[in-house]
PDB file of C-alpha atoms and ligand atoms in Angstrom:
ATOM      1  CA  UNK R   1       2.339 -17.462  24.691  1.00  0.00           C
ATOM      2  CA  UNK R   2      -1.221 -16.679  23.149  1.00  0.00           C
ATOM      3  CA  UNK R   3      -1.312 -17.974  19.456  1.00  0.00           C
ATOM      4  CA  UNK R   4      -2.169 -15.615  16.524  1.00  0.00           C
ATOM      5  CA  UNK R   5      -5.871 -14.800  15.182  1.00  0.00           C
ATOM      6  CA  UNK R   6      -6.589 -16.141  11.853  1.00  0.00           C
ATOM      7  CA  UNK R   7      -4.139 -13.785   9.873  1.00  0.00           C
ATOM      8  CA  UNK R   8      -4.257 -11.418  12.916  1.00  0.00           C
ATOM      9  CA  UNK R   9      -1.992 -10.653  15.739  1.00  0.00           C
ATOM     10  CA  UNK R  10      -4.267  -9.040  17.773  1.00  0.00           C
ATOM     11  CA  UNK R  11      -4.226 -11.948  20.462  1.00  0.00           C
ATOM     12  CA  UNK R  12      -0.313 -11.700  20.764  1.00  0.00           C
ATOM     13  CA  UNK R  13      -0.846  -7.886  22.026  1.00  0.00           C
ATOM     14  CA  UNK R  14      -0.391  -7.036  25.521  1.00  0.00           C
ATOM     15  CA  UNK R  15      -2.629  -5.106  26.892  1.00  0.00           C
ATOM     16  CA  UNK R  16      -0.486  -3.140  29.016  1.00  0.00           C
ATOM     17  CA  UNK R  17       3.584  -1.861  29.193  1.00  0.00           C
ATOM     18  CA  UNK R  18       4.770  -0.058  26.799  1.00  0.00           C
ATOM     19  CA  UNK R  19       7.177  -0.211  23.265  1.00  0.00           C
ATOM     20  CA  UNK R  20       9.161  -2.966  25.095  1.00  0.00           C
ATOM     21  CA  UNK R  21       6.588  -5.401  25.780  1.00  0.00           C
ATOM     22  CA  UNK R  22       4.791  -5.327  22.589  1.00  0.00           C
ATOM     23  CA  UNK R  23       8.566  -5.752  20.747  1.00  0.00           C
ATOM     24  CA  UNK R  24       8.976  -8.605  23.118  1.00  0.00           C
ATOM     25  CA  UNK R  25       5.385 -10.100  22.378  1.00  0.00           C
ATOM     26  CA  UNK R  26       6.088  -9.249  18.221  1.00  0.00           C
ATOM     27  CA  UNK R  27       9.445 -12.105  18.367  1.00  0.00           C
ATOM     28  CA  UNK R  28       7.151 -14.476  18.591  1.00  0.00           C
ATOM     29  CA  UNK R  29       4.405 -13.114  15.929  1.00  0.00           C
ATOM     30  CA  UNK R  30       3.371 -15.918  13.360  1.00  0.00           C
ATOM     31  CA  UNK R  31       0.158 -14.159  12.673  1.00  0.00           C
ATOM     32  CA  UNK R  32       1.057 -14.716   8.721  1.00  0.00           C
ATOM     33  CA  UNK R  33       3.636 -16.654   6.758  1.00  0.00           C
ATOM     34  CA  UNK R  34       6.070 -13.609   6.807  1.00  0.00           C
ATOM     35  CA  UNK R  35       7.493 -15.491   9.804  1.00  0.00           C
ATOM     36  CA  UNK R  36       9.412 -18.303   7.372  1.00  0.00           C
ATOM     37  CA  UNK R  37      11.211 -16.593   5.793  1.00  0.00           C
ATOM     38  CA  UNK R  38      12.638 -13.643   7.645  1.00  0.00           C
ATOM     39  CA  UNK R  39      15.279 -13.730  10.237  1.00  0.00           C
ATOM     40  CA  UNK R  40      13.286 -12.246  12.963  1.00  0.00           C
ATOM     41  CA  UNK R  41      10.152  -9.690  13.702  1.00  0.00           C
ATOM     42  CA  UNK R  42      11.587  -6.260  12.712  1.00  0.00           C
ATOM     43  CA  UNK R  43       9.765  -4.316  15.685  1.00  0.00           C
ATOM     44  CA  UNK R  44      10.153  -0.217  15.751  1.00  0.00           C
ATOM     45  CA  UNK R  45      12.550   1.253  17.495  1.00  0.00           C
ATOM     46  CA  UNK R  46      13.053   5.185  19.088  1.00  0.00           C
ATOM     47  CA  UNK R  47      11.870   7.411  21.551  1.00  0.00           C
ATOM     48  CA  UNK R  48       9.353   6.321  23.734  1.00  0.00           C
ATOM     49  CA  UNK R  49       7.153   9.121  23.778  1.00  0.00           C
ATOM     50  CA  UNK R  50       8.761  10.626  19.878  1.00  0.00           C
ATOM     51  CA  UNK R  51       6.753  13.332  18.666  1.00  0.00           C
ATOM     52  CA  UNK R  52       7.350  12.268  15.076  1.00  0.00           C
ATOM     53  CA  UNK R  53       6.876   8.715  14.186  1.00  0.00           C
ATOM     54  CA  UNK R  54       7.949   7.805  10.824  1.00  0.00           C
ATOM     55  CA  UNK R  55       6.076   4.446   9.039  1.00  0.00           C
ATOM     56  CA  UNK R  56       7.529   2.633   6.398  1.00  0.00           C
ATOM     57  CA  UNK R  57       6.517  -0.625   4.372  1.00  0.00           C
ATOM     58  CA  UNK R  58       8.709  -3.312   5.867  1.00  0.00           C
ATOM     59  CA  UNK R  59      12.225  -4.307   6.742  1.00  0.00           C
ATOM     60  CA  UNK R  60      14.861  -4.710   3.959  1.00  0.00           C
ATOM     61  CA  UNK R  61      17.228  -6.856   4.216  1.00  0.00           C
ATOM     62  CA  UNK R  62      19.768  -5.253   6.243  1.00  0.00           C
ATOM     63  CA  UNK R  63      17.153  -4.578   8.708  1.00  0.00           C
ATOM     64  CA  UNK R  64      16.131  -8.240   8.819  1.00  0.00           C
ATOM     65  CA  UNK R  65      19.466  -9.508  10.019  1.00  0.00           C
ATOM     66  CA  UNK R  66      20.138  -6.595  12.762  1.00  0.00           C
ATOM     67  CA  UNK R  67      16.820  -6.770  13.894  1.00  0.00           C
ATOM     68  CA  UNK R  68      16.228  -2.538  13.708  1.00  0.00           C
ATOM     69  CA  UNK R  69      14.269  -0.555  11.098  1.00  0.00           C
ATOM     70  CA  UNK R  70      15.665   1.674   8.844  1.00  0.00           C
ATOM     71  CA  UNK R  71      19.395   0.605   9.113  1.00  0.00           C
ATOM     72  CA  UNK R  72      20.384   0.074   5.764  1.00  0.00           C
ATOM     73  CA  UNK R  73      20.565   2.150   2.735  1.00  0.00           C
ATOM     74  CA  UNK R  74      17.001   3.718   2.951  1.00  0.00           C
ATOM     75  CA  UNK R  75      17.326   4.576   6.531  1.00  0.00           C
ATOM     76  CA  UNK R  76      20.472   5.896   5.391  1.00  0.00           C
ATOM     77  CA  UNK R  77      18.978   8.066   3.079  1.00  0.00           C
ATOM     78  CA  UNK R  78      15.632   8.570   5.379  1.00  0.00           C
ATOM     79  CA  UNK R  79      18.578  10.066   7.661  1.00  0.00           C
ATOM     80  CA  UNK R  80      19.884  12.838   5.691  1.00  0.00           C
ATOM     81  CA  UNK R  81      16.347  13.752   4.952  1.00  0.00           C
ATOM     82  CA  UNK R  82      15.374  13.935   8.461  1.00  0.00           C
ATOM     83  CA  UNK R  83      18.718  15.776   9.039  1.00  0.00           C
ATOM     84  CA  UNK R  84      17.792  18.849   6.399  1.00  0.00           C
ATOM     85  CA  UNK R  85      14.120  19.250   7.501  1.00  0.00           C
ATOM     86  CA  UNK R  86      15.431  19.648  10.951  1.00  0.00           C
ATOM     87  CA  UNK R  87      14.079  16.626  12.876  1.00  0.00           C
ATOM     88  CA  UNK R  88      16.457  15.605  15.270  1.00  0.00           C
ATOM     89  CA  UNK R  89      16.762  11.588  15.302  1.00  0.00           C
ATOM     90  CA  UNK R  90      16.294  11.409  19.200  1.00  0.00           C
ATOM     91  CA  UNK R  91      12.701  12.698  18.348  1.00  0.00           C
ATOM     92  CA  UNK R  92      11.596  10.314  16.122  1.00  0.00           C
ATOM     93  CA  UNK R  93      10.287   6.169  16.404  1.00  0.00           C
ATOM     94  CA  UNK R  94      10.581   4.420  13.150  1.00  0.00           C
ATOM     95  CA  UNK R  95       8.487   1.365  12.146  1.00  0.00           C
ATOM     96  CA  UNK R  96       6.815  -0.531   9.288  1.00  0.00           C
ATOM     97  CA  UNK R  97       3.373  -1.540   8.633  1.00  0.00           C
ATOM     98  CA  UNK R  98       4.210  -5.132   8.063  1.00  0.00           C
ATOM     99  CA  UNK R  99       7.467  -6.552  10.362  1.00  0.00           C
ATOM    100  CA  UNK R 100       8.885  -9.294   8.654  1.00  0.00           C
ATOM    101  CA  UNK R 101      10.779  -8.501   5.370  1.00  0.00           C
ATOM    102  CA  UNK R 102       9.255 -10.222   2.495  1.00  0.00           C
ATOM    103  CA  UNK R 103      11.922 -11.408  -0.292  1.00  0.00           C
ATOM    104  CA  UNK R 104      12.443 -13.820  -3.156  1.00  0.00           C
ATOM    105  CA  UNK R 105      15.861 -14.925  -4.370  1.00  0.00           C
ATOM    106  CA  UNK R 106      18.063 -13.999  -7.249  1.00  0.00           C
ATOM    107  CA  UNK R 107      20.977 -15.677  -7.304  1.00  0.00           C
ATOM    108  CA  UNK R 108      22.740 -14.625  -3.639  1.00  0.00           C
ATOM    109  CA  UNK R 109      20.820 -11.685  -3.214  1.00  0.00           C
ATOM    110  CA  UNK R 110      17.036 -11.599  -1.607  1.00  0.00           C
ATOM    111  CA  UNK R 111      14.986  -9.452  -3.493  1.00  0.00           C
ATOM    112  CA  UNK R 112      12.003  -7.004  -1.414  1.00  0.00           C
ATOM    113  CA  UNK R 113       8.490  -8.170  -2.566  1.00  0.00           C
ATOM    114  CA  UNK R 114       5.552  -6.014  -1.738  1.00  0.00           C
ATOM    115  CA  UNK R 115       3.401  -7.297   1.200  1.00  0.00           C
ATOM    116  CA  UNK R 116       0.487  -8.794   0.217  1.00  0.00           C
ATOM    117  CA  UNK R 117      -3.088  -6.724   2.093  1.00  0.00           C
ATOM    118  CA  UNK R 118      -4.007  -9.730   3.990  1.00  0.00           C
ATOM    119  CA  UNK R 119      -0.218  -9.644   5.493  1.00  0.00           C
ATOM    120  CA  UNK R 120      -0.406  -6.021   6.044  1.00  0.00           C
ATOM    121  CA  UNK R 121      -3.635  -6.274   7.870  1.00  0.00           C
ATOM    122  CA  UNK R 122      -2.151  -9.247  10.001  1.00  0.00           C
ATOM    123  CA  UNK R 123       0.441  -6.977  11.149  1.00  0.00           C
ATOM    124  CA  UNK R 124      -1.569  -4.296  11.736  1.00  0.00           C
ATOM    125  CA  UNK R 125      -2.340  -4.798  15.506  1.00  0.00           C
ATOM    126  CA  UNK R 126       1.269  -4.287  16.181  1.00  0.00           C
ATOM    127  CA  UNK R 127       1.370  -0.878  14.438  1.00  0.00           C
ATOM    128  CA  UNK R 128      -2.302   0.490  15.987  1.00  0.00           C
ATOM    129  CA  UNK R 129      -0.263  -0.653  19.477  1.00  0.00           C
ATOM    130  CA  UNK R 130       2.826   1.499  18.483  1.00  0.00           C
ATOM    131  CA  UNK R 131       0.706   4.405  17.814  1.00  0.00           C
ATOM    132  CA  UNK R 132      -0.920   3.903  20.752  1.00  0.00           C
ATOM    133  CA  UNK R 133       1.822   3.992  23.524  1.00  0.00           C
ATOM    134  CA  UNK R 134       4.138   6.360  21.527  1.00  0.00           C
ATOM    135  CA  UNK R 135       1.228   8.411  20.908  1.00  0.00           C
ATOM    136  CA  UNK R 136       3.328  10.872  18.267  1.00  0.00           C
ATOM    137  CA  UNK R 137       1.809  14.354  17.173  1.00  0.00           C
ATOM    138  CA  UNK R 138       2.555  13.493  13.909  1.00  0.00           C
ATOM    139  CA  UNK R 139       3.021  10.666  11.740  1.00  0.00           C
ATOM    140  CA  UNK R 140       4.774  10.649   8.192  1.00  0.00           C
ATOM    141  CA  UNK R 141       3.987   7.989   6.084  1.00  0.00           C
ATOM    142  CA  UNK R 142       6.219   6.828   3.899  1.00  0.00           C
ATOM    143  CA  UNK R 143       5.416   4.917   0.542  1.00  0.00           C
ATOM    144  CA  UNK R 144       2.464   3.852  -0.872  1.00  0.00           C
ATOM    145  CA  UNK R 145       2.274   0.273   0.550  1.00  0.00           C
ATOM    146  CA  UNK R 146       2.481   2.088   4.158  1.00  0.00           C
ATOM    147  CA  UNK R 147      -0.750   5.467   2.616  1.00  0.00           C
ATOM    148  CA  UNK R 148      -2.394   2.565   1.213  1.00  0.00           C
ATOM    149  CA  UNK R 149      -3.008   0.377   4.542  1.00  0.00           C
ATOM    150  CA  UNK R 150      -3.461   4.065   6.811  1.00  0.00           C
ATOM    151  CA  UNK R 151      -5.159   6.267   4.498  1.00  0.00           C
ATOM    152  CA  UNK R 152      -6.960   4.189   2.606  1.00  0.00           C
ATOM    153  CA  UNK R 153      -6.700   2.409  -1.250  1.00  0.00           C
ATOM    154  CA  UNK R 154      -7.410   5.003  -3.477  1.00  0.00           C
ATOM    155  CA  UNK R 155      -4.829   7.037  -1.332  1.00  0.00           C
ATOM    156  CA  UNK R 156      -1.733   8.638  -4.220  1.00  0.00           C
ATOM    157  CA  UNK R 157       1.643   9.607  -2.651  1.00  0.00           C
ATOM    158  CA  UNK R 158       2.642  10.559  -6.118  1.00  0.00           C
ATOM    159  CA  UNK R 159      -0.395  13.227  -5.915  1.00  0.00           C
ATOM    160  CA  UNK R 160      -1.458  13.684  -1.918  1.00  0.00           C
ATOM    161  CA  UNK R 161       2.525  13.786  -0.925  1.00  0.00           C
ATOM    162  CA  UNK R 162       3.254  16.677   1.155  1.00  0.00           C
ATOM    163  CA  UNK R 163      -0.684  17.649   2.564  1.00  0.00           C
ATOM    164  CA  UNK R 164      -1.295  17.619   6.202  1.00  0.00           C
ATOM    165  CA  UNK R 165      -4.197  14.725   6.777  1.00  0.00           C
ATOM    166  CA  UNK R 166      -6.644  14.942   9.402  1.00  0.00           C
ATOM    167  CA  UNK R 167      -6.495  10.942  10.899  1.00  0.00           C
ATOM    168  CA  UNK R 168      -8.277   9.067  13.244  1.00  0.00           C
ATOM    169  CA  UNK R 169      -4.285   7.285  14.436  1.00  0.00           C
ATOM    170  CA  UNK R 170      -3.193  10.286  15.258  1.00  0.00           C
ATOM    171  CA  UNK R 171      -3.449  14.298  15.862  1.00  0.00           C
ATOM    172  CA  UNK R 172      -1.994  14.605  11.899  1.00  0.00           C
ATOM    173  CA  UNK R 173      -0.507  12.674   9.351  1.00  0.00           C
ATOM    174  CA  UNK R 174       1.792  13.459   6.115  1.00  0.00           C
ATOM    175  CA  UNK R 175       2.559  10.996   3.608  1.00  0.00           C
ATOM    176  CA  UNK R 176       5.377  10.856   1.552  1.00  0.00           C
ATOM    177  CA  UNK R 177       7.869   9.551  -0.515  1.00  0.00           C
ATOM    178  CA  UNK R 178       9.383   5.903   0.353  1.00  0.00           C
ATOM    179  CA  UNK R 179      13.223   5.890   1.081  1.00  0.00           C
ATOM    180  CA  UNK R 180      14.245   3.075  -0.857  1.00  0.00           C
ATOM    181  CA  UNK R 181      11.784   4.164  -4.055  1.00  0.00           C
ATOM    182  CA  UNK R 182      14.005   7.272  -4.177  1.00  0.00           C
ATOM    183  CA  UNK R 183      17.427   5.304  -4.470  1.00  0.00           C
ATOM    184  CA  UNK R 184      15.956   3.170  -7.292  1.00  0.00           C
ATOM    185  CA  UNK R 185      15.294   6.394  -8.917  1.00  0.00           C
ATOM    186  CA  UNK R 186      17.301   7.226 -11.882  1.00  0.00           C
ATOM    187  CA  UNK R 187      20.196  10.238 -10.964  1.00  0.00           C
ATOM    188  CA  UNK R 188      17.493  13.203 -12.032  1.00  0.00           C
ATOM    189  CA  UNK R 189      14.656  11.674 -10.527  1.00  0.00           C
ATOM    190  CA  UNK R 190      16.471  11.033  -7.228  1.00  0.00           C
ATOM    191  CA  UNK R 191      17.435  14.790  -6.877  1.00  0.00           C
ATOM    192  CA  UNK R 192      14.224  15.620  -7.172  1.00  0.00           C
ATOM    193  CA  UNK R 193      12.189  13.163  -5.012  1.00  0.00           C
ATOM    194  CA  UNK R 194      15.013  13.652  -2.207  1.00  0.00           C
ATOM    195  CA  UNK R 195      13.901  17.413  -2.626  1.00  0.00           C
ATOM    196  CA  UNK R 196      10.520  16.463  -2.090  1.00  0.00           C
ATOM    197  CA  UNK R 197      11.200  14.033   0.494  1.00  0.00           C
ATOM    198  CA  UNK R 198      12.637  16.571   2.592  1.00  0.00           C
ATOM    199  CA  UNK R 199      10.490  19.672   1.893  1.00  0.00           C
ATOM    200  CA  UNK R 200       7.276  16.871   3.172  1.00  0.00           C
ATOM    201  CA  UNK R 201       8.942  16.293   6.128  1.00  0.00           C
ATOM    202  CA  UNK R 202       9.184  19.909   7.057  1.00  0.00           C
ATOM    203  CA  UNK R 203       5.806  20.058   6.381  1.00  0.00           C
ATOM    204  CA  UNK R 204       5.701  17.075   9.278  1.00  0.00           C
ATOM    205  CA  UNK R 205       7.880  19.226  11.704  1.00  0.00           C
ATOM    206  CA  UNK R 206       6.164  22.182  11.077  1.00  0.00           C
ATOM    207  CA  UNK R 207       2.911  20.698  12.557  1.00  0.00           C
ATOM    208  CA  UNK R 208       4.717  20.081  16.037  1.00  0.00           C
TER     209      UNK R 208
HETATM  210  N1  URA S   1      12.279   0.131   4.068  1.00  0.00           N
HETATM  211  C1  URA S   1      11.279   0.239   4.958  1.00  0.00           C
HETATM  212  O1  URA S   1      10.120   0.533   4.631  1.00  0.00           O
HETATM  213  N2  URA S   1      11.557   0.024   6.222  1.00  0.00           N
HETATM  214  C2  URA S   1      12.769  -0.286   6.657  1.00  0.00           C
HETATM  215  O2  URA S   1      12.913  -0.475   7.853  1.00  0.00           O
HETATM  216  C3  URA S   1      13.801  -0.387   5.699  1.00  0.00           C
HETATM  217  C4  URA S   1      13.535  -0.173   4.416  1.00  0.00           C
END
């Protein structure tokens, strides 16, 4: 196997095949330290030519030990959003800027840290590769981690959330609340974001 870049995977990418190949290539990926500690490579997962593709920060913990993105309570949630803006699951392919889950311990429990930008732009070969061979007509972006690295730093979900974006990744892009920022959300809060959440991605499906 081809070893990683200085903090880049773009030698581990295949230059041809498709979703499969690149996930295979990814189990390998030690482009940054990410590798240590998490289980395995979180790679996307969904249709192979999804119309919506749906990018997050990076796997949680539940996600780190089934190997799939967007299993555990976020995805959960990112679900029932999905569900009321009317984009059917088969349509979608779900992934993360960065693909190893980042943690520190407390106790039992391992505790999400934010990537770091030098991580994020390690991983990023993976996620320009996704794009390409899915080739989606519309991305939604969810989080700020996930804005930040596509759209740029000065990028504000809390401001831009819901506005179609003209990208250079793909034909559109909407960015949006993050899953998991809504469920740490105190009970009114959550209501509201969820609301928010959902009405965004409608603005997503409504671009198809
Ligand atoms: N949060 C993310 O950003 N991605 C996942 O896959 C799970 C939680």
């Amino acid at each position: 196997m081809p070893a990683a870049g200085d903090n880049t995977a773009a030698p581990l990418v295949p230059s041809g095949g498709g979703v499969k190949a690149l996930r295979q290539a990814a189990a390998g990926c030690r482009a940054c330290p990410l590798w240590r500690g998490g289980t395995q490579t979180v790679f996307g997962a969904g249709a192979a030519r999804a119309p919506v593709m749906l990018i997050g920060e990076q796997p949680g913990d539940r996600e780190d030990r089934e190997g799939l993105p967007f299993v555990g309570p976020a995805g959960r949630l990112l679900d029932r959003a999905l569900d009321e803006a009317g984009i059917e699951p088969r349509r979608t392919y779900r992934t993360n800027v960065v693909k190893h889950f980042k943690w520190k311990p407390k106790g039992k429990r391992r505790i999400h840290q934010t990537p770091s930008k030098l991580e994020v732009e390690a991983c990023r070969p993976w996620l320009d590769a996704e794009l390409e061979r899915v080739r989606p007509d519309v991305v939604a972006i969810l989080g700020a981690t996930a804005a930040k690295s596509l759209l740029g730093s000065g990028f504000r979900v809390t401001k831009q959330h819901g506005e179609l974006i003209e990208v250079e990744f793909a034909p559109v892009a909407v960015a949006t609340f993050h899953p998991s920022a809504i469920l740490r959300a105190d009970d009114e809060d959550r209501e509201r974001a969820f609301a928010e959440l959902v009405t965004d991605l409608r603005v997503a499906s409504e671009a198809l």
